[in-house]
Tab-separated table of N, CA and C in Angstrom:
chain	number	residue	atom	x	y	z
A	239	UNK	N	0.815	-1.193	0.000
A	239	UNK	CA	0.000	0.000	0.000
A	239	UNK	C	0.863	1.263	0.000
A	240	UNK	N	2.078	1.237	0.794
A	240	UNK	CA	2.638	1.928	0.441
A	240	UNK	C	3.510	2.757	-0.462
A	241	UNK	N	4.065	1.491	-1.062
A	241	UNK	CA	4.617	1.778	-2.543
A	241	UNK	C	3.611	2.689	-3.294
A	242	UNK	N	2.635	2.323	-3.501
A	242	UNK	CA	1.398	2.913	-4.503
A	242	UNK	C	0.962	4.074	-4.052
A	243	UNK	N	0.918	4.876	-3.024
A	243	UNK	CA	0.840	6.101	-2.279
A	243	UNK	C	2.326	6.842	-2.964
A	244	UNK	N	3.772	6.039	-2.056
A	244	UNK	CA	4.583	7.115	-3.181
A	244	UNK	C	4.845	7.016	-4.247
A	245	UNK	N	4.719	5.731	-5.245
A	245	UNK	CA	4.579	6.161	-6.760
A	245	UNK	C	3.458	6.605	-7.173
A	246	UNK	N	2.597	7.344	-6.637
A	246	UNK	CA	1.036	7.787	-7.175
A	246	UNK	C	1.313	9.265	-7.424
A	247	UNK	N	1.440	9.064	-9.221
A	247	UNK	CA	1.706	10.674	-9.369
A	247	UNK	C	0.541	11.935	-9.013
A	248	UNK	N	-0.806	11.435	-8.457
A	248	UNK	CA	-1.626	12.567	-8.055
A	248	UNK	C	-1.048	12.719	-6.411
A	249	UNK	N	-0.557	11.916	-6.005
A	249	UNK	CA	-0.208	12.365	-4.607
A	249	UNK	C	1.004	13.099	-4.629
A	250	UNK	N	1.967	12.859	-5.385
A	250	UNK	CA	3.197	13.718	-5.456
A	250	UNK	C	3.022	14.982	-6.494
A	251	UNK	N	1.731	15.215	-7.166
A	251	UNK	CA	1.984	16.367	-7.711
A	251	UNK	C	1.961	17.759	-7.364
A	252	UNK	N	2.146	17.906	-6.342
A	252	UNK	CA	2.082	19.169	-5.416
A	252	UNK	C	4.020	19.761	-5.155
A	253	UNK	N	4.584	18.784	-5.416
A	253	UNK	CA	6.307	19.065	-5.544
A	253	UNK	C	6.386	19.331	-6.911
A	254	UNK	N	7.447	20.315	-6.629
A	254	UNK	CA	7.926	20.668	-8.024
A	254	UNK	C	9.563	20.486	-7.748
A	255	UNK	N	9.896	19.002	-8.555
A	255	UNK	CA	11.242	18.769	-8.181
A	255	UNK	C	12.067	19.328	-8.945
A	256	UNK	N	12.038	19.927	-9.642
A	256	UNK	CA	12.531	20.836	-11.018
A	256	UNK	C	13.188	22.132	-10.657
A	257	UNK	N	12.484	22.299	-9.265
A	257	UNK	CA	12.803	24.023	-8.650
A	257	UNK	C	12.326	23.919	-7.032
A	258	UNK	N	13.613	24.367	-6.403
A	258	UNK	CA	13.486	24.271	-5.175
A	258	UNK	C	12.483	25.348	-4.485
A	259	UNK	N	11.707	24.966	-3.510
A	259	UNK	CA	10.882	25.763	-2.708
A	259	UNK	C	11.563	26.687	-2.236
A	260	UNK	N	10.833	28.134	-2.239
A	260	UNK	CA	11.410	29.362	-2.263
A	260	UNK	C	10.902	29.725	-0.817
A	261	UNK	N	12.284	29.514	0.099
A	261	UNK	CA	11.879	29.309	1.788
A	261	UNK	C	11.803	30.714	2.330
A	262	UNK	N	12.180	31.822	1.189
A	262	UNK	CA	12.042	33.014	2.229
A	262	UNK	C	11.245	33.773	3.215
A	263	UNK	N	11.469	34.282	3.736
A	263	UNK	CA	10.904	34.701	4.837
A	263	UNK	C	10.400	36.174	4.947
A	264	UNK	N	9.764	36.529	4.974
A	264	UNK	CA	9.474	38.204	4.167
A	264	UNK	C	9.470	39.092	5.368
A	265	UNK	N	9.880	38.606	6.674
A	265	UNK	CA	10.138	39.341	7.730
A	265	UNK	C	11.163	38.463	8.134
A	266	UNK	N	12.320	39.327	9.066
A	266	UNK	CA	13.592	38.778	9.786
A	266	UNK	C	13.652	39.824	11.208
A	267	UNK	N	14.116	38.752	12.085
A	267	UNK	CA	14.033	39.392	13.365
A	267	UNK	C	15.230	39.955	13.276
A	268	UNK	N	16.602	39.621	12.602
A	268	UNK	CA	17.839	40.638	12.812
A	268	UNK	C	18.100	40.255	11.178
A	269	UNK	N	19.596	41.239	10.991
A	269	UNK	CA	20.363	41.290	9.700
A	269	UNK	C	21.762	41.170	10.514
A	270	UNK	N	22.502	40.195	9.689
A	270	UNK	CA	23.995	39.817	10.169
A	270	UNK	C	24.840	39.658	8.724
A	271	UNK	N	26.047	40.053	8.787
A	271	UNK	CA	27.432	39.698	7.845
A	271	UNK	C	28.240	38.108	8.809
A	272	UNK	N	28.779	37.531	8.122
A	272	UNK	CA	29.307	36.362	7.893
A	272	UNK	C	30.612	36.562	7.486
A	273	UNK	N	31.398	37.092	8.460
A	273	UNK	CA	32.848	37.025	8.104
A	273	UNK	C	33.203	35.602	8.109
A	274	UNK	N	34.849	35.542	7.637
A	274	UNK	CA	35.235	34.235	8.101
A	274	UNK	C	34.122	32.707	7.766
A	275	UNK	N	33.789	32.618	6.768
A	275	UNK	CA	32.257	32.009	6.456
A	275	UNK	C	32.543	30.725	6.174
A	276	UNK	N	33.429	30.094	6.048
A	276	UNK	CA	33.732	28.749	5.467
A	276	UNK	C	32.638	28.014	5.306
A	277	UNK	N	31.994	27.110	5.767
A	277	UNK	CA	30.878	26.516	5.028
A	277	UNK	C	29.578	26.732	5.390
A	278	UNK	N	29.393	27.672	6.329
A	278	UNK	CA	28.676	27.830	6.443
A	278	UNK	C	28.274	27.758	8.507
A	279	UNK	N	28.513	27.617	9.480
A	279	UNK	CA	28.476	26.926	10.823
A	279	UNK	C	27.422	27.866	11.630
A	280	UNK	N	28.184	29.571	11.190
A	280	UNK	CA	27.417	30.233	11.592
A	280	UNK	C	26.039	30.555	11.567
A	281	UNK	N	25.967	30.262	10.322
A	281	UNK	CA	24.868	30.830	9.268
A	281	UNK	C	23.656	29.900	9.977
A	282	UNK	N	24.295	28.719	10.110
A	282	UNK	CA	22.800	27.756	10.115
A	282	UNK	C	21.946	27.985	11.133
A	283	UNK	N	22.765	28.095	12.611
A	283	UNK	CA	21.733	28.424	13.792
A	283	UNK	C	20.974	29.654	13.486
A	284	UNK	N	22.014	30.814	12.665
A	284	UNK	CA	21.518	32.365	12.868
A	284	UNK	C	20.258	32.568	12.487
A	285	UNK	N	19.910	31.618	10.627
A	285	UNK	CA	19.170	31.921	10.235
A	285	UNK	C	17.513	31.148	10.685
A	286	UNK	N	18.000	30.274	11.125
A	286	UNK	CA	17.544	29.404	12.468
A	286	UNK	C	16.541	29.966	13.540
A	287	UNK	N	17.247	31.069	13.860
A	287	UNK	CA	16.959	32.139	14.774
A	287	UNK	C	16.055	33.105	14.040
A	288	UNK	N	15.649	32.930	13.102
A	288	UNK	CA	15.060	34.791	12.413
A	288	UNK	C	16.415	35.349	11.649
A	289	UNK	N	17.155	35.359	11.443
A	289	UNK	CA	18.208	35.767	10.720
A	289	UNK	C	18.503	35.618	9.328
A	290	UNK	N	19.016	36.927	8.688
A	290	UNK	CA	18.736	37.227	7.335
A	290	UNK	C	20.493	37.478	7.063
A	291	UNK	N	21.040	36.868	6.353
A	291	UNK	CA	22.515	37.102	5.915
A	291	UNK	C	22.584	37.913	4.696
A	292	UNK	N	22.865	39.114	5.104
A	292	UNK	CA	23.216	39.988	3.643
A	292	UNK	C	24.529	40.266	3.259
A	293	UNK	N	25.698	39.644	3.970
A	293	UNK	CA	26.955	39.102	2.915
A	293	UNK	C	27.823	38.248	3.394
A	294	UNK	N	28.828	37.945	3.032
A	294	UNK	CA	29.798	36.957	3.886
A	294	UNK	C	30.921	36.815	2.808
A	295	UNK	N	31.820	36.698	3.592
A	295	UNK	CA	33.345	36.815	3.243
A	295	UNK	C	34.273	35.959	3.684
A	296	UNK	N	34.873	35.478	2.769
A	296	UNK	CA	35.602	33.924	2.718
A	296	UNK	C	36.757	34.408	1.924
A	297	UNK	N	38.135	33.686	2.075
A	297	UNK	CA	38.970	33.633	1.271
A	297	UNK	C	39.388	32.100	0.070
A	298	UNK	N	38.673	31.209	1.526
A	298	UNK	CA	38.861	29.889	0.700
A	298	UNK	C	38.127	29.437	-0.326
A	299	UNK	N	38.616	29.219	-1.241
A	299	UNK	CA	37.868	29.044	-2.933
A	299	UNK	C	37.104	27.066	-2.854
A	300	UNK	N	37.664	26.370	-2.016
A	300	UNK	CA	36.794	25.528	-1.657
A	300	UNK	C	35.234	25.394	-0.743
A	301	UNK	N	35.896	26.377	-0.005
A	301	UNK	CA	34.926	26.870	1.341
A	301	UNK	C	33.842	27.814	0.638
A	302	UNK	N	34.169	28.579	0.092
A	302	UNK	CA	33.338	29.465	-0.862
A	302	UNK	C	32.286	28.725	-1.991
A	303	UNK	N	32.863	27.724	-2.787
A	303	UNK	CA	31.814	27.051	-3.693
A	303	UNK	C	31.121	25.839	-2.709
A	304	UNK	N	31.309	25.232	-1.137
A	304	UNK	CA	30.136	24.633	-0.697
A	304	UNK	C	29.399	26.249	-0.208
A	305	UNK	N	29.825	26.875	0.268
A	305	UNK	CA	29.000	28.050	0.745
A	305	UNK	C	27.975	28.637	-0.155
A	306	UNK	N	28.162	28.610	-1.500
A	306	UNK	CA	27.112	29.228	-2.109
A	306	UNK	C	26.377	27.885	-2.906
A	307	UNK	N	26.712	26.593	-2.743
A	307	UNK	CA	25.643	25.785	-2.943
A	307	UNK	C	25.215	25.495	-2.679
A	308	UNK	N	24.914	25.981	-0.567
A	308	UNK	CA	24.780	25.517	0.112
A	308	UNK	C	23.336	26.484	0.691
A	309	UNK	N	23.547	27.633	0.516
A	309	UNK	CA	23.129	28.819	0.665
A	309	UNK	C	22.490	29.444	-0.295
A	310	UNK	N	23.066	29.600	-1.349
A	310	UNK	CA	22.815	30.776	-2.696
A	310	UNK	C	22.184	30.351	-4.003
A	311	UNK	N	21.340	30.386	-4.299
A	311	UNK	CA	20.734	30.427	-5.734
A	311	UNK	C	20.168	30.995	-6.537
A	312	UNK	N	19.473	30.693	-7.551
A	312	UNK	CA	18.818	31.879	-8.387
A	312	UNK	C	17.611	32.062	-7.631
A	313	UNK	N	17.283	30.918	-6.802
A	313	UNK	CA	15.612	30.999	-6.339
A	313	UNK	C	15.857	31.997	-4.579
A	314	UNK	N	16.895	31.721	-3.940
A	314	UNK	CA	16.857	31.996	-2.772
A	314	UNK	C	18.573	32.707	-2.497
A	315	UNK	N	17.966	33.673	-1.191
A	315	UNK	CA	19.690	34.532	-1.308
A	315	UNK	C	20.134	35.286	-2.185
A	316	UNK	N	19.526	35.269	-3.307
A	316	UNK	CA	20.118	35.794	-4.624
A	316	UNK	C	20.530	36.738	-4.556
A	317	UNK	N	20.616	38.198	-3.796
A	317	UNK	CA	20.711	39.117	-3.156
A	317	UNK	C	21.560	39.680	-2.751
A	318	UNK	N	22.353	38.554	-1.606
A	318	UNK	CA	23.599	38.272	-0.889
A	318	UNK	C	24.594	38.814	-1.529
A	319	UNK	N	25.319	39.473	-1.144
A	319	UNK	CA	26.806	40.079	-0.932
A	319	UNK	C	27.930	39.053	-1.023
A	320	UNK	N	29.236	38.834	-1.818
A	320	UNK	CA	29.846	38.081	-1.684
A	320	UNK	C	31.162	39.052	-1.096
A	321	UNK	N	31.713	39.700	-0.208
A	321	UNK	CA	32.360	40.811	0.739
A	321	UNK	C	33.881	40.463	0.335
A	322	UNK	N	33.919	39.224	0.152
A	322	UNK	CA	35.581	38.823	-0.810
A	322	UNK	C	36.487	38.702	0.300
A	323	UNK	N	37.365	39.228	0.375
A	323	UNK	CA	38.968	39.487	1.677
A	323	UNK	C	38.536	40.270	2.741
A	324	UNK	N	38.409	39.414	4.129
A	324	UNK	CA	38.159	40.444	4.852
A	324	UNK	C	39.153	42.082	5.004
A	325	UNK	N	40.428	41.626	4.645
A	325	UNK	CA	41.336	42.862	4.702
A	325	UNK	C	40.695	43.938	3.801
A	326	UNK	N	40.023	43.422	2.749
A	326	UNK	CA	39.507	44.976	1.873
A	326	UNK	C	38.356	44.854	2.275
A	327	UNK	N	37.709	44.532	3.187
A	327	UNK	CA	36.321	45.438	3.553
A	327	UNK	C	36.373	46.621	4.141
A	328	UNK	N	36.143	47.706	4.042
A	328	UNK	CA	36.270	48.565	5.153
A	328	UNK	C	34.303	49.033	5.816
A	329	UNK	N	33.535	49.715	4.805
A	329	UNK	CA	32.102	49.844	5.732
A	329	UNK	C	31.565	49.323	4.820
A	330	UNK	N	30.247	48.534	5.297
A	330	UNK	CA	29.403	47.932	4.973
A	330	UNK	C	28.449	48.949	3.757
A	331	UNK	N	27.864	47.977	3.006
A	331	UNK	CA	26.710	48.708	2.161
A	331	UNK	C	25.557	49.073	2.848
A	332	UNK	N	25.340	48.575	3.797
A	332	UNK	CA	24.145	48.688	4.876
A	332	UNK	C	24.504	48.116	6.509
A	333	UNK	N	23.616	48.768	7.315
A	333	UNK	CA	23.235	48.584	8.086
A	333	UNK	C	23.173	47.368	9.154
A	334	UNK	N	23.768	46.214	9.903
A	334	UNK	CA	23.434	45.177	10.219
A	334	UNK	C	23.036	45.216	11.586
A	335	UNK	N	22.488	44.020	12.278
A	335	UNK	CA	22.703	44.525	13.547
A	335	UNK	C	23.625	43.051	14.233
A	336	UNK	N	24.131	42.375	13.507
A	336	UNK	CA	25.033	41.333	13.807
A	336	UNK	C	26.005	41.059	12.908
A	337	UNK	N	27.257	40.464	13.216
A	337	UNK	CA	28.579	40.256	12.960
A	337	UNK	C	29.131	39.503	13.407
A	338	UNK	N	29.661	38.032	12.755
A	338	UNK	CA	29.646	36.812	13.485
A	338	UNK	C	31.078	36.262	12.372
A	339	UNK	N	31.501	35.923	12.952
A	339	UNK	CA	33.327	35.142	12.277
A	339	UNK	C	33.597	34.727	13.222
A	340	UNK	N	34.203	33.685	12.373
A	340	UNK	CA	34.978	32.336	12.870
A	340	UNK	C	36.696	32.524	13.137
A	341	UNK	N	36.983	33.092	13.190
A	341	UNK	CA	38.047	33.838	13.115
A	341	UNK	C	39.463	32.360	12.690
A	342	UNK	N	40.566	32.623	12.384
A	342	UNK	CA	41.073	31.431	12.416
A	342	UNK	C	42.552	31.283	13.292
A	343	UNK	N	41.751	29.842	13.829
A	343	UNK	CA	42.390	29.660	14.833
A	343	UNK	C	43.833	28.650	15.116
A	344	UNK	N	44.457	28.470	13.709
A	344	UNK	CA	45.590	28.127	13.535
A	344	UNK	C	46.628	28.924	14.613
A	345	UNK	N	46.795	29.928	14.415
A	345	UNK	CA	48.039	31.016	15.134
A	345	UNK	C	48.240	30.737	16.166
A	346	UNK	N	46.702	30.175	16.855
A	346	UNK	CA	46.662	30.109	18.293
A	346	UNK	C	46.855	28.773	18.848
A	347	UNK	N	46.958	27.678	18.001
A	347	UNK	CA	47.129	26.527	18.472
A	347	UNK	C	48.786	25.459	17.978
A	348	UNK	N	48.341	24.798	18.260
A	348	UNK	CA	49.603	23.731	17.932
A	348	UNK	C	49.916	23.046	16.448
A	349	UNK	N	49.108	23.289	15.737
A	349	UNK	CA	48.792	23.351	14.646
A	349	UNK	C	49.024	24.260	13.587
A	350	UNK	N	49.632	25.737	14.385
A	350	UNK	CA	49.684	26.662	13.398
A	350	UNK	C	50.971	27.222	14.266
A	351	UNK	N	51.587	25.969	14.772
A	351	UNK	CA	52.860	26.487	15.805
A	351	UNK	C	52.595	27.522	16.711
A	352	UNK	N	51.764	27.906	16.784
A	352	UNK	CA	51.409	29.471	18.540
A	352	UNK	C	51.967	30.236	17.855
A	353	UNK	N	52.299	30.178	16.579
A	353	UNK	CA	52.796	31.738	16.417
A	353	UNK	C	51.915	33.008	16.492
A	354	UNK	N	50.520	32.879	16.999
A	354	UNK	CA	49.903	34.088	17.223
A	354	UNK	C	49.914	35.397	15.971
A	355	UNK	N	49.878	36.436	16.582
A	355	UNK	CA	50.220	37.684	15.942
A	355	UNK	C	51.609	37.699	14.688
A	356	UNK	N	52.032	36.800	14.960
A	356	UNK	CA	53.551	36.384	14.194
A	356	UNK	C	53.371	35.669	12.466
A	357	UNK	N	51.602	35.473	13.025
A	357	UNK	CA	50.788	34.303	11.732
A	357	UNK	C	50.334	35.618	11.190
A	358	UNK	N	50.149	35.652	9.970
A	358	UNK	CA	49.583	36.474	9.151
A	358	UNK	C	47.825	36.178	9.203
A	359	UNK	N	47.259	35.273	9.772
A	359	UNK	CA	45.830	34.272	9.755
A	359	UNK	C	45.868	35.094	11.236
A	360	UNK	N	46.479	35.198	12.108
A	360	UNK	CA	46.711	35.523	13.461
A	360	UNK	C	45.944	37.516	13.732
A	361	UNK	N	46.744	38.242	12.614
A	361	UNK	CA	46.222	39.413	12.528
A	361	UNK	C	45.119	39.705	11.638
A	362	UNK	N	44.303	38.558	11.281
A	362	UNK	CA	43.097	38.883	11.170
A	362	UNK	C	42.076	39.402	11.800
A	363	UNK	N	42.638	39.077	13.275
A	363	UNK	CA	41.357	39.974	14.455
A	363	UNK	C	41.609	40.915	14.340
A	364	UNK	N	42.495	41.812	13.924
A	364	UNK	CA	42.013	43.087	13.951
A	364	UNK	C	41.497	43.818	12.878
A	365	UNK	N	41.115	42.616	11.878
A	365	UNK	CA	40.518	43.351	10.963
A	365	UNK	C	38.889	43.283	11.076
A	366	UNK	N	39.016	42.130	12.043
A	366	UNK	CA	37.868	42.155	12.276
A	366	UNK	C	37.182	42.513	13.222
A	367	UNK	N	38.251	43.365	14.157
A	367	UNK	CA	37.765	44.904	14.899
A	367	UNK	C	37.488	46.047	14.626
A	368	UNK	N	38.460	45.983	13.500
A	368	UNK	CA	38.226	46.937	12.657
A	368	UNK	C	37.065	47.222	11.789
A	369	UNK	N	36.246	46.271	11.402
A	369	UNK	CA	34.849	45.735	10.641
A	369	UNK	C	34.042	46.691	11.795
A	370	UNK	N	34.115	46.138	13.043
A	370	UNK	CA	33.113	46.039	14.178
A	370	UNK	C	33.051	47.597	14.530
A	371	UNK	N	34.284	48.089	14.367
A	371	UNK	CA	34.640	49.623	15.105
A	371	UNK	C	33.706	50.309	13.885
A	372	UNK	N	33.673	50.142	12.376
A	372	UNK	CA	33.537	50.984	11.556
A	372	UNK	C	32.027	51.126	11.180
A	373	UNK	N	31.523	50.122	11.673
A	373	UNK	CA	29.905	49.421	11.534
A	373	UNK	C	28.922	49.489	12.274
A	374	UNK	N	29.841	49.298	13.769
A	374	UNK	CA	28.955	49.539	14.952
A	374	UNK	C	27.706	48.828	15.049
A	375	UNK	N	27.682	47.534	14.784
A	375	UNK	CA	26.323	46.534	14.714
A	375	UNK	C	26.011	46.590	16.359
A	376	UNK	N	24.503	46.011	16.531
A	376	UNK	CA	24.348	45.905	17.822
A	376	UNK	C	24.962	45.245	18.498
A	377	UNK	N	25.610	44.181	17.956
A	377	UNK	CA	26.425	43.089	18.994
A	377	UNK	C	27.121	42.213	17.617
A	378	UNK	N	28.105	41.420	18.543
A	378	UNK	CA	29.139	40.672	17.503
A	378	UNK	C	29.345	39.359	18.128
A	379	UNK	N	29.556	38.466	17.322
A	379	UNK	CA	29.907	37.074	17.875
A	379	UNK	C	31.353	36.356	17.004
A	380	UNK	N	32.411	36.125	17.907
A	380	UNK	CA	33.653	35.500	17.235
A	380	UNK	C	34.324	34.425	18.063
């Protein structure tokens, strides 16, 4: 009985597998940037939450193509900001009221030898104080 329920094309004709359902949300309780974005970690609870991502910024060219297949299409996101190097961001196109990076944490561990501030990956926090100082979102998460 069951088979015949899901091969019964009047019961499945209500999907359109051809084109993904267009999940947006036409109200958002906040707006956040996505520094540091690799595949996505932040993003999922935020948007989770009421949260609307209007850009994000990655350097890794692997991390970047799951991020926008993951996220971005013609049907949904389409919108989205791709912010590029965090070092050349300086102010936002708009307004956010959140700011969330992953910051990377090689410099700081055993893995990236502790070289800290000494790592070029290491003085990324201050660019991404620098983001925070110039933007002034309501709050930040790193």
């Amino acid at each position: 009985m069951s088979s015949q329920i899901i091969n019964s094309p009047t019961k499945l004709s209500f999907f359109n597998l051809e084109k993904p359902i267009n999940l947006q949300i036409s109200e958002y309780r906040f707006t956040f940037i996505d520094l540091f974005a690799g595949i996505g970690g932040f993003r999922i609870p935020l948007e989770k939450l009421g949260g609307k991502c209007l850009g994000y910024s990655e350097i890794d060219s692997d991390a970047i193509k799951v991020y926008q297949q993951n996220f971005l299409n013609q049907y949904i996101n389409n919108d989205e900001k791709y912010l590029e190097d965090i070092t050349k961001i300086s102010e936002l196109p708009w307004q956010v009221n959140l700011i969330v990076g992953g910051v990377p944490c090689q410099p700081w561990s055993v893995a990236g030898k502790l070289r800290g501030f000494d790592d070029s990956r290491g003085k990324l926090w201050f660019d991404a104080i620098r983001i925070v100082e110039k933007n002034q979102p309501e709050a930040f998460i790193f």
